[in-house]
C-alpha cells in the first residue's frame, strides 16, 4: 500500500542482480518464455497450497502421498532452476537457450519419474530395470548441474565426492575403505527410494518450508516489509545512533517474512544504511550493523530459516518446541545487538534524527506504554479463554464464526488505518529527513500483524502442524492482498474498485511467483543434501567420520564443539544454510551427543542441532565469502572484506551463545518453569549486554584491558553459575549400583540420577557413557524401577541390565539388555547454583564504580580515557 524510496537506478540493478543470482535466478526472459517461467512458478505455489489444504480429501481427487508430492516438488524446482539460472556468467539473461529448455524438461521428467511410474516402481522394490537406472543416472547428473547453477560449485562438489566415495569404497585408503556400492544399488538408493534425494530434507521442503516462504513473500508484497521499517524508525530513529537501532529492529521483523540473509540486507539496507551514514556511522560499520541484524533474522521465531523445519524431523520434536527452545537465545542476541549499536554511538558521540512526535513527558510515555501492554494482555486472555468456551458450544460452526470474527477485526483495523494518510519513507539520501510520527505509523498497518497472529495461534494454541498452520495464515494473507486496496480506498472515500482489485490481483500473482522463485534454491539444496545423507547411510561413513573427529578432538568435548563450529563455518562459505545444516548435523550431531555422554555431560539433541544451525548462519557473515556482507557493501559503498570482519565482530555474541546453551540448557528453556524462565531471561540478557560491553571495550566510558577481562568473567558467571558451584560442591554423590532401588525410593520426584553405563555401540564395539535418568512416580524403589521399565540382575559384584520393557522410558533413554551399570550418582542437597550470581553482580558493581570515577573527575568534565 505504501512505497519505499528507491536507491540509485544503477545500484538498484546491481542489488537486484546480486539477490537474483543468489536466491531467485538472474534470468528474466521476455515474451512467451518469460510468461512460461512466471506461470510455472505461480503454478508451483498453487500446487503447494493445494496439497497443504483439506480440499483434496474433501473433494476426493488430487490426493498425493508424501513420495509423490516430493517428486512433483523437485520437478518444479529443477525445471525452474534450469530456466531461471544461466549456465555461465556469459550466458544470456534475456532469453533461454534451446539447450536449457532440453535440460529443464529432462530434469523435470527425471524428478517426476517416481510420480509418473509410482505403481510400477512399487511393484519392484529394490529391483530397478535398465530404464530406472538410466533415468536415475541422468537425474543425478542434472540435479548436480542444477545445484551448480543455483547454489554454486561447493555443494555440487561435496555431493559428487560422496557419490564417488560410495562407488569407490574398496579402493579407499585405511579406515575410509568399505565394500563399495554398485551403480545399480547407488541409483536405487539415491533416486528410487526415500533414503537419498527424495528423503526427509526434501520432504520438509515440500511439506513445511515452501508454505512459510510463500507466506513471507505474500506478506512482503502486501507492504508489511515497508511497514516494519517505518515503525522501527518512528520508534527508535530519534535516539542516539537511532537509525542503526531501527535497522536492527526492522531487520528482525523483516526476518519474519524473509528466510534469506541477502534479501533481508537488500530489502531493509537500501533505506537503513544511508540513514546510519547520515548520523555518523562509517560505511563499513553501517553495512556491518545491517548484516549482523539481517543474518540473525533466520534464528528469530516464529518463522525461522528452512533448517529449523528440518529439526522437527531430525530431532523428533514438534515445531512449537523448536520455537520455544530457540526463542530466548534469539531475543537475547537482538537485544545485545541494539546495545552494541548504542555503545558504538556513545564511543563516536553520535546523535539521532529529529523526531516528528509531539513532545510528551517521560511519565506519560511510560503510562501509555504500560496501558497498551495491559490492554493487549487483557485482550489476549479474553480471546484465548473466550474461544476455549465458544468452540465446544458452537461445534462444527466454530470455524465459520471465528473466521467471521477475524474478518471483522481486520475490517476494524483497516478502517482505523484509513484515518491516517499513507505515509512514505523519506529518501535516505535527501538533505533533510523527517521521521514518521509513531502513532499514525503504527496504526496505519496493524492489519499486517493479523496473519502472523493467525500463524502463531495455529502453531502454539491449536497445535496444528507447521504446514497446516502456514496454509491457514497464507489463505488469510491472500484475502488481505485482494481486499486491502479496495477497502482502504472505500474507507477513505476515494474508491476505484476495479483498478484497486486489479492491483490486488497483480500483487497476489507477484507474491505467488516470488515465493516460488525464492524456493528454487532451497528445493534443489535439500534434494542435493539428500545425496550426502543417503551416502552416509549406505556406506557407514558417518561412523568413520565420528571416529576421526573424536580422534582429532582427543575425546575433549570443548575441542569437539570448536571443530564442529569451524567445519560449519567452512562448509557455510559455499553452502546455503539449509544444506550446511543437513550435512553437519548428519555427520557430527550424533558424535557430539555420544562424546558428551562419554564425558559425563548429557547434551540434549536439540541443543546440538541449534549449535550447528547457529554456526551455519554465521557463515553468511564470515569473510571472505559472506555474501550478505557483499550485498551490504554494495549499498554502503564500503569495502566488502572490512564490512564482513566488522559484521563478524558484531556477531561474536551469536557465536558465543551456542557454546553457552550446550553447557547451560536453561537458556533453551529445557525443563524450566515460567517464573524460572523469566528470571533466566532477565539475567541472561544482562549477561549478554555485559559480554557486548566487554567485546566493544566500553561500558560507561572506555574500558581498560583488565576491566574488559573482568566483564567477560562476570558474563560467564551469570551465564554459567553452575560451573563455579560445581567447583565448590559436587551436585552428585556416588553410591554402589546394587543400592539403586533403595536410592530411587529416597530421591525426590522430578529430580534426576546420573548413571555410568558400560555396553556396546551399534556395531558391537565396547563403549562407556553416562545417562541422565528422570525419577518416575512410584511409592517404593521397586515401583519406580518398574515405572522406568528396567529389570536388574546381580552377578557377583556386577549390576547388569536383565531386561528393558519395550517402549519404556528406559528404552528411550538408551538402556539395553546386558549392559553393566558401573556407577550411580544421586543428587545431593546443596545451594542453588543461582547464588553464584551474587558475586558476579558485586564484581559488576565494582567495575561500574571504577568507571564512574573516571566518568566525572574533579572539574566536572566528562572523561573518555
CSV table of N, CA and C in Angstrom, one decimal, residues 284-375:
chain,number,residue,atom,x,y,z
A,284,UNK,N,31.6,1.0,6.5
A,284,UNK,CA,31.7,-0.4,6.9
A,284,UNK,C,30.9,-0.7,8.1
A,285,UNK,N,30.8,0.2,9.1
A,285,UNK,CA,30.0,-0.1,10.3
A,285,UNK,C,28.5,-0.1,10.0
A,286,UNK,N,28.1,0.8,9.1
A,286,UNK,CA,26.7,0.8,8.7
A,286,UNK,C,26.3,-0.5,8.0
A,287,UNK,N,27.2,-0.9,7.1
A,287,UNK,CA,26.9,-2.2,6.4
A,287,UNK,C,26.9,-3.3,7.4
A,288,UNK,N,27.9,-3.3,8.3
A,288,UNK,CA,28.0,-4.4,9.3
A,288,UNK,C,26.8,-4.6,10.2
A,289,UNK,N,26.3,-3.4,10.7
A,289,UNK,CA,25.1,-3.5,11.5
A,289,UNK,C,24.0,-4.1,10.8
A,290,UNK,N,23.8,-3.7,9.5
A,290,UNK,CA,22.7,-4.3,8.7
A,290,UNK,C,22.9,-5.8,8.5
A,291,UNK,N,24.1,-6.2,8.2
A,291,UNK,CA,24.4,-7.6,8.0
A,291,UNK,C,24.2,-8.4,9.3
A,292,UNK,N,24.7,-8.0,10.4
A,292,UNK,CA,24.5,-8.7,11.7
A,292,UNK,C,23.1,-8.8,12.1
A,293,UNK,N,22.3,-7.8,11.8
A,293,UNK,CA,20.9,-7.9,12.2
A,293,UNK,C,20.1,-8.7,11.2
A,294,UNK,N,20.4,-8.6,9.9
A,294,UNK,CA,19.7,-9.4,8.9
A,294,UNK,C,19.9,-10.9,8.9
A,295,UNK,N,21.2,-11.2,9.2
A,295,UNK,CA,21.5,-12.7,9.3
A,295,UNK,C,20.8,-13.3,10.4
A,296,UNK,N,20.7,-12.6,11.5
A,296,UNK,CA,20.0,-13.1,12.7
A,296,UNK,C,18.5,-13.3,12.5
A,297,UNK,N,18.0,-12.7,11.4
A,297,UNK,CA,16.5,-12.9,11.1
A,297,UNK,C,16.2,-14.4,11.0
A,298,UNK,N,17.2,-15.2,10.6
A,298,UNK,CA,16.9,-16.7,10.4
A,298,UNK,C,16.8,-17.4,11.7
A,299,UNK,N,17.2,-16.8,12.8
A,299,UNK,CA,17.1,-17.5,14.1
A,299,UNK,C,15.9,-17.0,14.9
A,300,UNK,N,15.2,-16.1,14.4
A,300,UNK,CA,14.1,-15.4,15.1
A,300,UNK,C,12.8,-16.1,14.9
A,301,UNK,N,12.2,-16.8,15.9
A,301,UNK,CA,10.9,-17.4,15.8
A,301,UNK,C,9.9,-16.3,15.6
A,302,UNK,N,8.6,-16.6,15.1
A,302,UNK,CA,8.1,-17.9,14.8
A,302,UNK,C,8.5,-18.5,13.4
A,303,UNK,N,8.9,-17.6,12.5
A,303,UNK,CA,9.3,-18.0,11.1
A,303,UNK,C,10.8,-18.0,11.0
A,304,UNK,N,11.4,-19.2,11.2
A,304,UNK,CA,12.9,-19.2,11.2
A,304,UNK,C,13.3,-19.7,9.8
A,305,UNK,N,14.6,-19.9,9.7
A,305,UNK,CA,15.1,-20.4,8.4
A,305,UNK,C,14.7,-21.8,8.1
A,306,UNK,N,14.9,-22.2,6.9
A,306,UNK,CA,14.4,-23.5,6.4
A,306,UNK,C,15.0,-24.6,7.3
A,307,UNK,N,16.2,-24.5,7.8
A,307,UNK,CA,16.8,-25.5,8.6
A,307,UNK,C,16.0,-25.8,9.9
A,308,UNK,N,15.3,-24.8,10.4
A,308,UNK,CA,14.6,-25.0,11.6
A,308,UNK,C,13.5,-26.1,11.4
A,309,UNK,N,12.9,-26.1,10.2
A,309,UNK,CA,11.9,-27.1,10.0
A,309,UNK,C,12.4,-28.5,9.9
A,310,UNK,N,13.7,-28.6,9.4
A,310,UNK,CA,14.4,-29.9,9.3
A,310,UNK,C,14.6,-30.4,10.7
A,311,UNK,N,14.8,-29.6,11.7
A,311,UNK,CA,14.9,-30.0,13.1
A,311,UNK,C,13.7,-30.8,13.6
A,312,UNK,N,12.6,-30.4,13.1
A,312,UNK,CA,11.3,-31.1,13.5
A,312,UNK,C,11.5,-32.6,13.2
A,313,UNK,N,12.0,-32.9,12.0
A,313,UNK,CA,12.2,-34.3,11.6
A,313,UNK,C,13.4,-35.0,12.2
A,314,UNK,N,14.5,-34.2,12.2
A,314,UNK,CA,15.8,-34.8,12.7
A,314,UNK,C,15.8,-35.0,14.2
A,315,UNK,N,15.2,-34.1,14.9
A,315,UNK,CA,15.3,-34.2,16.4
A,315,UNK,C,14.0,-35.0,16.9
A,316,UNK,N,12.9,-34.9,16.1
A,316,UNK,CA,11.8,-35.7,16.5
A,316,UNK,C,10.9,-34.9,17.5
A,317,UNK,N,10.9,-33.6,17.4
A,317,UNK,CA,10.0,-32.8,18.3
A,317,UNK,C,9.1,-31.9,17.5
A,318,UNK,N,8.1,-31.4,18.1
A,318,UNK,CA,7.1,-30.5,17.4
A,318,UNK,C,7.8,-29.2,17.1
A,319,UNK,N,7.3,-28.5,16.0
A,319,UNK,CA,7.9,-27.2,15.6
A,319,UNK,C,7.7,-26.2,16.7
A,320,UNK,N,6.6,-26.3,17.4
A,320,UNK,CA,6.3,-25.3,18.5
A,320,UNK,C,7.4,-25.5,19.6
A,321,UNK,N,7.9,-26.7,19.8
A,321,UNK,CA,9.0,-26.9,20.8
A,321,UNK,C,10.3,-26.3,20.3
A,322,UNK,N,10.6,-26.4,18.9
A,322,UNK,CA,11.8,-25.8,18.4
A,322,UNK,C,11.7,-24.2,18.6
A,323,UNK,N,10.5,-23.7,18.4
A,323,UNK,CA,10.3,-22.2,18.7
A,323,UNK,C,10.6,-21.9,20.1
A,324,UNK,N,10.1,-22.7,21.0
A,324,UNK,CA,10.3,-22.5,22.5
A,324,UNK,C,11.8,-22.5,22.8
A,325,UNK,N,12.5,-23.5,22.3
A,325,UNK,CA,13.9,-23.6,22.6
A,325,UNK,C,14.7,-22.5,22.0
A,326,UNK,N,14.3,-22.0,20.8
A,326,UNK,CA,15.2,-21.1,20.1
A,326,UNK,C,14.8,-19.6,20.4
A,327,UNK,N,13.7,-19.4,21.1
A,327,UNK,CA,13.2,-18.0,21.3
A,327,UNK,C,14.2,-17.2,22.1
A,328,UNK,N,14.6,-17.7,23.3
A,328,UNK,CA,15.3,-16.9,24.3
A,328,UNK,C,16.7,-16.5,23.7
A,329,UNK,N,17.5,-17.4,23.1
A,329,UNK,CA,18.8,-17.0,22.6
A,329,UNK,C,18.6,-16.0,21.5
A,330,UNK,N,17.6,-16.1,20.6
A,330,UNK,CA,17.4,-15.2,19.5
A,330,UNK,C,17.1,-13.8,20.0
A,331,UNK,N,16.2,-13.7,21.0
A,331,UNK,CA,15.8,-12.5,21.6
A,331,UNK,C,16.9,-11.8,22.3
A,332,UNK,N,17.7,-12.5,23.0
A,332,UNK,CA,18.9,-12.0,23.7
A,332,UNK,C,19.9,-11.5,22.7
A,333,UNK,N,20.1,-12.2,21.6
A,333,UNK,CA,21.0,-11.8,20.6
A,333,UNK,C,20.6,-10.4,20.0
A,334,UNK,N,19.4,-10.2,19.7
A,334,UNK,CA,18.9,-9.0,19.2
A,334,UNK,C,19.0,-7.8,20.1
A,335,UNK,N,18.7,-8.1,21.4
A,335,UNK,CA,18.8,-7.0,22.4
A,335,UNK,C,20.2,-6.6,22.5
A,336,UNK,N,21.1,-7.6,22.5
A,336,UNK,CA,22.6,-7.3,22.6
A,336,UNK,C,23.1,-6.5,21.4
A,337,UNK,N,22.5,-6.8,20.2
A,337,UNK,CA,23.0,-6.0,19.1
A,337,UNK,C,22.5,-4.6,19.2
A,338,UNK,N,21.3,-4.3,19.7
A,338,UNK,CA,20.9,-2.9,19.9
A,338,UNK,C,21.8,-2.2,20.8
A,339,UNK,N,22.2,-2.9,21.9
A,339,UNK,CA,23.2,-2.4,22.9
A,339,UNK,C,24.5,-2.1,22.2
A,340,UNK,N,25.0,-3.0,21.4
A,340,UNK,CA,26.3,-2.8,20.7
A,340,UNK,C,26.2,-1.5,19.8
A,341,UNK,N,25.1,-1.3,19.1
A,341,UNK,CA,24.9,-0.1,18.3
A,341,UNK,C,24.9,1.1,19.2
A,342,UNK,N,24.3,1.0,20.4
A,342,UNK,CA,24.3,2.1,21.4
A,342,UNK,C,25.7,2.4,21.8
A,343,UNK,N,26.5,1.4,22.1
A,343,UNK,CA,27.9,1.6,22.5
A,343,UNK,C,28.7,2.3,21.4
A,344,UNK,N,28.5,1.9,20.2
A,344,UNK,CA,29.2,2.5,19.0
A,344,UNK,C,28.8,4.0,18.9
A,345,UNK,N,27.6,4.3,19.1
A,345,UNK,CA,27.1,5.7,19.1
A,345,UNK,C,27.7,6.5,20.2
A,346,UNK,N,27.8,5.8,21.4
A,346,UNK,CA,28.4,6.5,22.6
A,346,UNK,C,29.9,6.8,22.3
A,347,UNK,N,30.6,5.8,21.8
A,347,UNK,CA,32.1,6.0,21.5
A,347,UNK,C,32.3,7.1,20.6
A,348,UNK,N,31.4,7.2,19.5
A,348,UNK,CA,31.6,8.2,18.5
A,348,UNK,C,30.9,9.5,18.8
A,349,UNK,N,30.1,9.6,19.9
A,349,UNK,CA,29.4,10.8,20.2
A,349,UNK,C,28.3,11.1,19.1
A,350,UNK,N,27.6,10.1,18.6
A,350,UNK,CA,26.7,10.2,17.6
A,350,UNK,C,25.3,10.7,18.2
A,351,UNK,N,24.5,11.3,17.3
A,351,UNK,CA,23.1,11.7,17.7
A,351,UNK,C,22.1,10.9,16.8
A,352,UNK,N,20.8,11.2,17.1
A,352,UNK,CA,19.8,10.6,16.4
A,352,UNK,C,19.2,11.6,15.4
A,353,UNK,N,18.1,11.2,14.7
A,353,UNK,CA,17.4,12.1,13.8
A,353,UNK,C,16.4,12.9,14.5
A,354,UNK,N,15.9,14.0,13.9
A,354,UNK,CA,14.9,14.8,14.5
A,354,UNK,C,13.6,14.1,14.6
A,355,UNK,N,13.0,14.0,15.8
A,355,UNK,CA,11.7,13.3,15.9
A,355,UNK,C,10.6,14.1,15.4
A,356,UNK,N,9.5,13.5,14.9
A,356,UNK,CA,8.3,14.2,14.4
A,356,UNK,C,7.2,14.1,15.5
A,357,UNK,N,7.5,13.4,16.6
A,357,UNK,CA,6.4,13.2,17.6
A,357,UNK,C,6.3,14.4,18.4
A,358,UNK,N,5.1,14.8,18.8
A,358,UNK,CA,4.9,15.9,19.7
A,358,UNK,C,5.5,15.6,21.1
A,359,UNK,N,6.2,16.6,21.7
A,359,UNK,CA,6.9,16.3,23.0
A,359,UNK,C,5.9,15.8,24.1
A,360,UNK,N,6.3,14.8,24.8
A,360,UNK,CA,5.5,14.3,25.9
A,360,UNK,C,6.4,14.0,27.1
A,361,UNK,N,6.0,14.2,28.3
A,361,UNK,CA,6.8,13.9,29.4
A,361,UNK,C,7.1,12.4,29.5
A,362,UNK,N,8.2,12.0,30.0
A,362,UNK,CA,8.6,10.6,30.1
A,362,UNK,C,7.5,9.8,30.9
A,363,UNK,N,7.0,10.4,31.9
A,363,UNK,CA,6.0,9.6,32.7
A,363,UNK,C,4.8,9.3,31.9
A,364,UNK,N,4.4,10.2,31.0
A,364,UNK,CA,3.2,9.9,30.2
A,364,UNK,C,3.5,8.9,29.1
A,365,UNK,N,4.7,8.9,28.6
A,365,UNK,CA,5.1,7.8,27.7
A,365,UNK,C,5.1,6.4,28.4
A,366,UNK,N,5.6,6.4,29.6
A,366,UNK,CA,5.6,5.1,30.4
A,366,UNK,C,4.2,4.6,30.7
A,367,UNK,N,3.3,5.6,31.1
A,367,UNK,CA,2.0,5.2,31.4
A,367,UNK,C,1.3,4.7,30.1
A,368,UNK,N,1.5,5.4,29.0
A,368,UNK,CA,0.9,5.0,27.7
A,368,UNK,C,1.3,3.6,27.3
A,369,UNK,N,2.6,3.3,27.5
A,369,UNK,CA,3.2,2.0,27.1
A,369,UNK,C,2.6,0.9,28.0
A,370,UNK,N,2.6,1.2,29.3
A,370,UNK,CA,2.0,0.2,30.2
A,370,UNK,C,0.6,-0.1,30.0
A,371,UNK,N,-0.2,1.0,29.7
A,371,UNK,CA,-1.6,0.9,29.4
A,371,UNK,C,-1.9,0.0,28.2
A,372,UNK,N,-1.1,0.3,27.1
A,372,UNK,CA,-1.2,-0.5,25.9
A,372,UNK,C,-0.9,-2.0,26.2
A,373,UNK,N,0.2,-2.2,26.9
A,373,UNK,CA,0.6,-3.6,27.2
A,373,UNK,C,-0.4,-4.3,28.0
A,374,UNK,N,-1.0,-3.6,29.0
A,374,UNK,CA,-2.1,-4.3,29.8
A,374,UNK,C,-3.3,-4.6,29.0
A,375,UNK,N,-3.7,-3.6,28.1
A,375,UNK,CA,-4.8,-3.9,27.3
A,375,UNK,C,-4.6,-5.1,26.3
